[in-house]
PDB file of N, CA and C in Angstrom:
ATOM      1  N   UNK A   1      -5.920  22.557  11.139  1.00  0.00           N
ATOM      2  CA  UNK A   1      -7.208  22.744  10.475  1.00  0.00           C
ATOM      3  C   UNK A   1      -8.284  22.139  11.361  1.00  0.00           C
ATOM      4  N   UNK A   2      -9.316  22.917  11.655  1.00  0.00           N
ATOM      5  CA  UNK A   2     -10.389  22.417  12.505  1.00  0.00           C
ATOM      6  C   UNK A   2     -11.248  21.425  11.733  1.00  0.00           C
ATOM      7  N   UNK A   3     -12.051  20.675  12.481  1.00  0.00           N
ATOM      8  CA  UNK A   3     -12.916  19.674  11.858  1.00  0.00           C
ATOM      9  C   UNK A   3     -13.888  20.320  10.884  1.00  0.00           C
ATOM     10  N   UNK A   4     -14.369  21.518  11.204  1.00  0.00           N
ATOM     11  CA  UNK A   4     -15.336  22.205  10.341  1.00  0.00           C
ATOM     12  C   UNK A   4     -14.718  22.641   9.015  1.00  0.00           C
ATOM     13  N   UNK A   5     -13.414  22.903   9.012  1.00  0.00           N
ATOM     14  CA  UNK A   5     -12.765  23.348   7.782  1.00  0.00           C
ATOM     15  C   UNK A   5     -12.075  22.207   7.042  1.00  0.00           C
ATOM     16  N   UNK A   6     -12.406  20.981   7.375  1.00  0.00           N
ATOM     17  CA  UNK A   6     -11.849  19.816   6.703  1.00  0.00           C
ATOM     18  C   UNK A   6     -12.278  19.801   5.240  1.00  0.00           C
ATOM     19  N   UNK A   7     -11.337  19.546   4.356  1.00  0.00           N
ATOM     20  CA  UNK A   7     -11.628  19.442   2.933  1.00  0.00           C
ATOM     21  C   UNK A   7     -11.854  17.979   2.565  1.00  0.00           C
ATOM     22  N   UNK A   8     -12.904  17.726   1.815  1.00  0.00           N
ATOM     23  CA  UNK A   8     -13.248  16.375   1.389  1.00  0.00           C
ATOM     24  C   UNK A   8     -13.126  16.264  -0.123  1.00  0.00           C
ATOM     25  N   UNK A   9     -12.654  15.133  -0.592  1.00  0.00           N
ATOM     26  CA  UNK A   9     -12.597  14.879  -2.030  1.00  0.00           C
ATOM     27  C   UNK A   9     -14.000  14.524  -2.531  1.00  0.00           C
ATOM     28  N   UNK A  10     -14.161  14.556  -3.833  1.00  0.00           N
ATOM     29  CA  UNK A  10     -15.441  14.159  -4.427  1.00  0.00           C
ATOM     30  C   UNK A  10     -15.765  12.720  -4.051  1.00  0.00           C
ATOM     31  N   UNK A  11     -14.774  11.875  -4.035  1.00  0.00           N
ATOM     32  CA  UNK A  11     -14.983  10.467  -3.670  1.00  0.00           C
ATOM     33  C   UNK A  11     -15.467  10.345  -2.228  1.00  0.00           C
ATOM     34  N   UNK A  12     -14.866  11.115  -1.314  1.00  0.00           N
ATOM     35  CA  UNK A  12     -15.277  11.072   0.093  1.00  0.00           C
ATOM     36  C   UNK A  12     -16.704  11.572   0.268  1.00  0.00           C
ATOM     37  N   UNK A  13     -17.045  12.652  -0.436  1.00  0.00           N
ATOM     38  CA  UNK A  13     -18.411  13.181  -0.371  1.00  0.00           C
ATOM     39  C   UNK A  13     -19.388  12.145  -0.912  1.00  0.00           C
ATOM     40  N   UNK A  14     -19.048  11.521  -2.024  1.00  0.00           N
ATOM     41  CA  UNK A  14     -19.911  10.501  -2.619  1.00  0.00           C
ATOM     42  C   UNK A  14     -20.136   9.345  -1.645  1.00  0.00           C
ATOM     43  N   UNK A  15     -19.095   8.927  -0.961  1.00  0.00           N
ATOM     44  CA  UNK A  15     -19.231   7.843   0.020  1.00  0.00           C
ATOM     45  C   UNK A  15     -20.137   8.259   1.176  1.00  0.00           C
ATOM     46  N   UNK A  16     -19.974   9.479   1.656  1.00  0.00           N
ATOM     47  CA  UNK A  16     -20.793   9.965   2.770  1.00  0.00           C
ATOM     48  C   UNK A  16     -22.259  10.084   2.386  1.00  0.00           C
ATOM     49  N   UNK A  17     -22.528  10.546   1.152  1.00  0.00           N
ATOM     50  CA  UNK A  17     -23.903  10.698   0.676  1.00  0.00           C
ATOM     51  C   UNK A  17     -24.470   9.396   0.099  1.00  0.00           C
ATOM     52  N   UNK A  18     -23.584   8.421  -0.106  1.00  0.00           N
ATOM     53  CA  UNK A  18     -23.953   7.128  -0.708  1.00  0.00           C
ATOM     54  C   UNK A  18     -24.529   7.306  -2.110  1.00  0.00           C
ATOM     55  N   UNK A  19     -23.815   8.137  -2.891  1.00  0.00           N
ATOM     56  CA  UNK A  19     -24.163   8.357  -4.290  1.00  0.00           C
ATOM     57  C   UNK A  19     -22.893   8.172  -5.132  1.00  0.00           C
ATOM     58  N   UNK A  20     -23.044   8.196  -6.433  1.00  0.00           N
ATOM     59  CA  UNK A  20     -21.913   8.060  -7.340  1.00  0.00           C
ATOM     60  C   UNK A  20     -21.123   9.364  -7.391  1.00  0.00           C
ATOM     61  N   UNK A  21     -19.845   9.272  -7.685  1.00  0.00           N
ATOM     62  CA  UNK A  21     -18.992  10.459  -7.801  1.00  0.00           C
ATOM     63  C   UNK A  21     -19.536  11.429  -8.853  1.00  0.00           C
ATOM     64  N   UNK A  22     -20.108  10.905  -9.929  1.00  0.00           N
ATOM     65  CA  UNK A  22     -20.663  11.767 -10.984  1.00  0.00           C
ATOM     66  C   UNK A  22     -21.816  12.612 -10.445  1.00  0.00           C
ATOM     67  N   UNK A  23     -22.577  12.076  -9.521  1.00  0.00           N
ATOM     68  CA  UNK A  23     -23.677  12.830  -8.917  1.00  0.00           C
ATOM     69  C   UNK A  23     -23.129  14.015  -8.144  1.00  0.00           C
ATOM     70  N   UNK A  24     -22.070  13.804  -7.392  1.00  0.00           N
ATOM     71  CA  UNK A  24     -21.440  14.891  -6.640  1.00  0.00           C
ATOM     72  C   UNK A  24     -20.900  15.939  -7.611  1.00  0.00           C
ATOM     73  N   UNK A  25     -20.279  15.514  -8.677  1.00  0.00           N
ATOM     74  CA  UNK A  25     -19.762  16.450  -9.680  1.00  0.00           C
ATOM     75  C   UNK A  25     -20.884  17.275 -10.294  1.00  0.00           C
ATOM     76  N   UNK A  26     -22.037  16.648 -10.564  1.00  0.00           N
ATOM     77  CA  UNK A  26     -23.184  17.375 -11.108  1.00  0.00           C
ATOM     78  C   UNK A  26     -23.709  18.389 -10.102  1.00  0.00           C
ATOM     79  N   UNK A  27     -23.772  18.020  -8.834  1.00  0.00           N
ATOM     80  CA  UNK A  27     -24.230  18.943  -7.796  1.00  0.00           C
ATOM     81  C   UNK A  27     -23.304  20.154  -7.703  1.00  0.00           C
ATOM     82  N   UNK A  28     -22.012  19.909  -7.800  1.00  0.00           N
ATOM     83  CA  UNK A  28     -21.036  20.996  -7.775  1.00  0.00           C
ATOM     84  C   UNK A  28     -21.214  21.879  -9.007  1.00  0.00           C
ATOM     85  N   UNK A  29     -21.338  21.257 -10.172  1.00  0.00           N
ATOM     86  CA  UNK A  29     -21.498  22.000 -11.414  1.00  0.00           C
ATOM     87  C   UNK A  29     -22.754  22.852 -11.443  1.00  0.00           C
ATOM     88  N   UNK A  30     -23.826  22.361 -10.798  1.00  0.00           N
ATOM     89  CA  UNK A  30     -25.097  23.085 -10.760  1.00  0.00           C
ATOM     90  C   UNK A  30     -25.096  24.178  -9.695  1.00  0.00           C
ATOM     91  N   UNK A  31     -24.061  24.209  -8.874  1.00  0.00           N
ATOM     92  CA  UNK A  31     -23.986  25.217  -7.818  1.00  0.00           C
ATOM     93  C   UNK A  31     -24.746  24.841  -6.559  1.00  0.00           C
ATOM     94  N   UNK A  32     -25.251  23.616  -6.495  1.00  0.00           N
ATOM     95  CA  UNK A  32     -26.009  23.169  -5.329  1.00  0.00           C
ATOM     96  C   UNK A  32     -25.103  22.809  -4.155  1.00  0.00           C
ATOM     97  N   UNK A  33     -23.866  22.481  -4.450  1.00  0.00           N
ATOM     98  CA  UNK A  33     -22.905  22.083  -3.418  1.00  0.00           C
ATOM     99  C   UNK A  33     -21.655  22.936  -3.573  1.00  0.00           C
ATOM    100  N   UNK A  34     -21.334  23.677  -2.535  1.00  0.00           N
ATOM    101  CA  UNK A  34     -20.160  24.543  -2.573  1.00  0.00           C
ATOM    102  C   UNK A  34     -18.869  23.743  -2.662  1.00  0.00           C
ATOM    103  N   UNK A  35     -17.859  24.352  -3.255  1.00  0.00           N
ATOM    104  CA  UNK A  35     -16.570  23.672  -3.382  1.00  0.00           C
ATOM    105  C   UNK A  35     -15.449  24.691  -3.486  1.00  0.00           C
ATOM    106  N   UNK A  36     -14.245  24.175  -3.385  1.00  0.00           N
ATOM    107  CA  UNK A  36     -13.033  24.959  -3.578  1.00  0.00           C
ATOM    108  C   UNK A  36     -12.251  24.275  -4.687  1.00  0.00           C
ATOM    109  N   UNK A  37     -11.862  25.037  -5.694  1.00  0.00           N
ATOM    110  CA  UNK A  37     -11.061  24.484  -6.783  1.00  0.00           C
ATOM    111  C   UNK A  37      -9.588  24.748  -6.500  1.00  0.00           C
ATOM    112  N   UNK A  38      -8.806  23.707  -6.543  1.00  0.00           N
ATOM    113  CA  UNK A  38      -7.354  23.809  -6.404  1.00  0.00           C
ATOM    114  C   UNK A  38      -6.773  23.093  -7.620  1.00  0.00           C
ATOM    115  N   UNK A  39      -6.326  23.893  -8.562  1.00  0.00           N
ATOM    116  CA  UNK A  39      -5.912  23.317  -9.839  1.00  0.00           C
ATOM    117  C   UNK A  39      -7.138  22.727 -10.507  1.00  0.00           C
ATOM    118  N   UNK A  40      -7.033  21.489 -10.930  1.00  0.00           N
ATOM    119  CA  UNK A  40      -8.166  20.822 -11.560  1.00  0.00           C
ATOM    120  C   UNK A  40      -9.013  20.054 -10.548  1.00  0.00           C
ATOM    121  N   UNK A  41      -8.575  20.024  -9.292  1.00  0.00           N
ATOM    122  CA  UNK A  41      -9.308  19.298  -8.246  1.00  0.00           C
ATOM    123  C   UNK A  41     -10.392  20.165  -7.637  1.00  0.00           C
ATOM    124  N   UNK A  42     -11.493  19.544  -7.318  1.00  0.00           N
ATOM    125  CA  UNK A  42     -12.579  20.214  -6.621  1.00  0.00           C
ATOM    126  C   UNK A  42     -12.703  19.541  -5.258  1.00  0.00           C
ATOM    127  N   UNK A  43     -12.625  20.363  -4.205  1.00  0.00           N
ATOM    128  CA  UNK A  43     -12.722  19.869  -2.840  1.00  0.00           C
ATOM    129  C   UNK A  43     -13.890  20.550  -2.155  1.00  0.00           C
ATOM    130  N   UNK A  44     -14.541  19.832  -1.262  1.00  0.00           N
ATOM    131  CA  UNK A  44     -15.727  20.329  -0.580  1.00  0.00           C
ATOM    132  C   UNK A  44     -15.414  20.498   0.901  1.00  0.00           C
ATOM    133  N   UNK A  45     -15.696  21.694   1.419  1.00  0.00           N
ATOM    134  CA  UNK A  45     -15.557  21.910   2.857  1.00  0.00           C
ATOM    135  C   UNK A  45     -16.622  21.091   3.581  1.00  0.00           C
ATOM    136  N   UNK A  46     -16.245  20.528   4.712  1.00  0.00           N
ATOM    137  CA  UNK A  46     -17.199  19.743   5.479  1.00  0.00           C
ATOM    138  C   UNK A  46     -18.422  20.587   5.855  1.00  0.00           C
ATOM    139  N   UNK A  47     -18.210  21.860   6.149  1.00  0.00           N
ATOM    140  CA  UNK A  47     -19.333  22.745   6.488  1.00  0.00           C
ATOM    141  C   UNK A  47     -20.262  22.954   5.293  1.00  0.00           C
ATOM    142  N   UNK A  48     -19.711  22.997   4.074  1.00  0.00           N
ATOM    143  CA  UNK A  48     -20.547  23.118   2.869  1.00  0.00           C
ATOM    144  C   UNK A  48     -21.388  21.860   2.672  1.00  0.00           C
ATOM    145  N   UNK A  49     -20.811  20.697   2.951  1.00  0.00           N
ATOM    146  CA  UNK A  49     -21.558  19.447   2.843  1.00  0.00           C
ATOM    147  C   UNK A  49     -22.675  19.417   3.878  1.00  0.00           C
ATOM    148  N   UNK A  50     -22.386  19.838   5.098  1.00  0.00           N
ATOM    149  CA  UNK A  50     -23.408  19.867   6.145  1.00  0.00           C
ATOM    150  C   UNK A  50     -24.535  20.838   5.783  1.00  0.00           C
ATOM    151  N   UNK A  51     -24.186  21.993   5.227  1.00  0.00           N
ATOM    152  CA  UNK A  51     -25.193  22.971   4.809  1.00  0.00           C
ATOM    153  C   UNK A  51     -26.060  22.395   3.686  1.00  0.00           C
ATOM    154  N   UNK A  52     -25.450  21.687   2.745  1.00  0.00           N
ATOM    155  CA  UNK A  52     -26.180  21.059   1.647  1.00  0.00           C
ATOM    156  C   UNK A  52     -27.191  20.055   2.201  1.00  0.00           C
ATOM    157  N   UNK A  53     -26.761  19.231   3.146  1.00  0.00           N
ATOM    158  CA  UNK A  53     -27.648  18.220   3.731  1.00  0.00           C
ATOM    159  C   UNK A  53     -28.798  18.887   4.480  1.00  0.00           C
ATOM    160  N   UNK A  54     -28.497  19.905   5.266  1.00  0.00           N
ATOM    161  CA  UNK A  54     -29.548  20.612   6.003  1.00  0.00           C
ATOM    162  C   UNK A  54     -30.545  21.274   5.052  1.00  0.00           C
ATOM    163  N   UNK A  55     -30.047  21.842   3.964  1.00  0.00           N
ATOM    164  CA  UNK A  55     -30.926  22.455   2.966  1.00  0.00           C
ATOM    165  C   UNK A  55     -31.859  21.411   2.370  1.00  0.00           C
ATOM    166  N   UNK A  56     -31.326  20.261   2.037  1.00  0.00           N
ATOM    167  CA  UNK A  56     -32.152  19.189   1.464  1.00  0.00           C
ATOM    168  C   UNK A  56     -33.181  18.691   2.472  1.00  0.00           C
ATOM    169  N   UNK A  57     -32.790  18.618   3.749  1.00  0.00           N
ATOM    170  CA  UNK A  57     -33.728  18.181   4.784  1.00  0.00           C
ATOM    171  C   UNK A  57     -34.875  19.168   4.922  1.00  0.00           C
ATOM    172  N   UNK A  58     -34.571  20.465   4.895  1.00  0.00           N
ATOM    173  CA  UNK A  58     -35.634  21.459   5.040  1.00  0.00           C
ATOM    174  C   UNK A  58     -36.536  21.471   3.806  1.00  0.00           C
ATOM    175  N   UNK A  59     -35.980  21.250   2.628  1.00  0.00           N
ATOM    176  CA  UNK A  59     -36.801  21.165   1.418  1.00  0.00           C
ATOM    177  C   UNK A  59     -37.756  19.979   1.501  1.00  0.00           C
ATOM    178  N   UNK A  60     -37.248  18.852   1.981  1.00  0.00           N
ATOM    179  CA  UNK A  60     -38.078  17.648   2.093  1.00  0.00           C
ATOM    180  C   UNK A  60     -39.172  17.837   3.139  1.00  0.00           C
ATOM    181  N   UNK A  61     -38.844  18.514   4.232  1.00  0.00           N
ATOM    182  CA  UNK A  61     -39.828  18.729   5.297  1.00  0.00           C
ATOM    183  C   UNK A  61     -40.926  19.683   4.854  1.00  0.00           C
ATOM    184  N   UNK A  62     -40.624  20.605   3.969  1.00  0.00           N
ATOM    185  CA  UNK A  62     -41.594  21.610   3.530  1.00  0.00           C
ATOM    186  C   UNK A  62     -42.348  21.233   2.272  1.00  0.00           C
ATOM    187  N   UNK A  63     -41.974  20.122   1.641  1.00  0.00           N
ATOM    188  CA  UNK A  63     -42.678  19.738   0.411  1.00  0.00           C
ATOM    189  C   UNK A  63     -43.919  18.917   0.752  1.00  0.00           C
ATOM    190  N   UNK A  64     -44.964  19.040  -0.058  1.00  0.00           N
ATOM    191  CA  UNK A  64     -46.170  18.242   0.179  1.00  0.00           C
ATOM    192  C   UNK A  64     -45.878  16.762   0.016  1.00  0.00           C
ATOM    193  N   UNK A  65     -46.577  15.952   0.752  1.00  0.00           N
ATOM    194  CA  UNK A  65     -46.393  14.496   0.673  1.00  0.00           C
ATOM    195  C   UNK A  65     -46.778  14.009  -0.714  1.00  0.00           C
ATOM    196  N   UNK A  66     -46.008  13.030  -1.201  1.00  0.00           N
ATOM    197  CA  UNK A  66     -46.317  12.434  -2.492  1.00  0.00           C
ATOM    198  C   UNK A  66     -45.719  13.136  -3.670  1.00  0.00           C
ATOM    199  N   UNK A  67     -44.948  14.195  -3.446  1.00  0.00           N
ATOM    200  CA  UNK A  67     -44.319  14.897  -4.580  1.00  0.00           C
ATOM    201  C   UNK A  67     -42.845  14.729  -4.525  1.00  0.00           C
TER     202      UNK A  67
END
């Protein structure tokens, strides 16, 4: 498995983003963060996490200051 196709657990994603696991679960539930369901587990492709971060960066860069 290449580095780009690495699967991350919700806990690993939460650690990387420095947020709570529940926040990652909410992002997945809202469709903001892509995932793969295997049984009851939800796993995030490293490329999906990178895309999520880039999307958030572009949103922040394009938003007016102070909002």
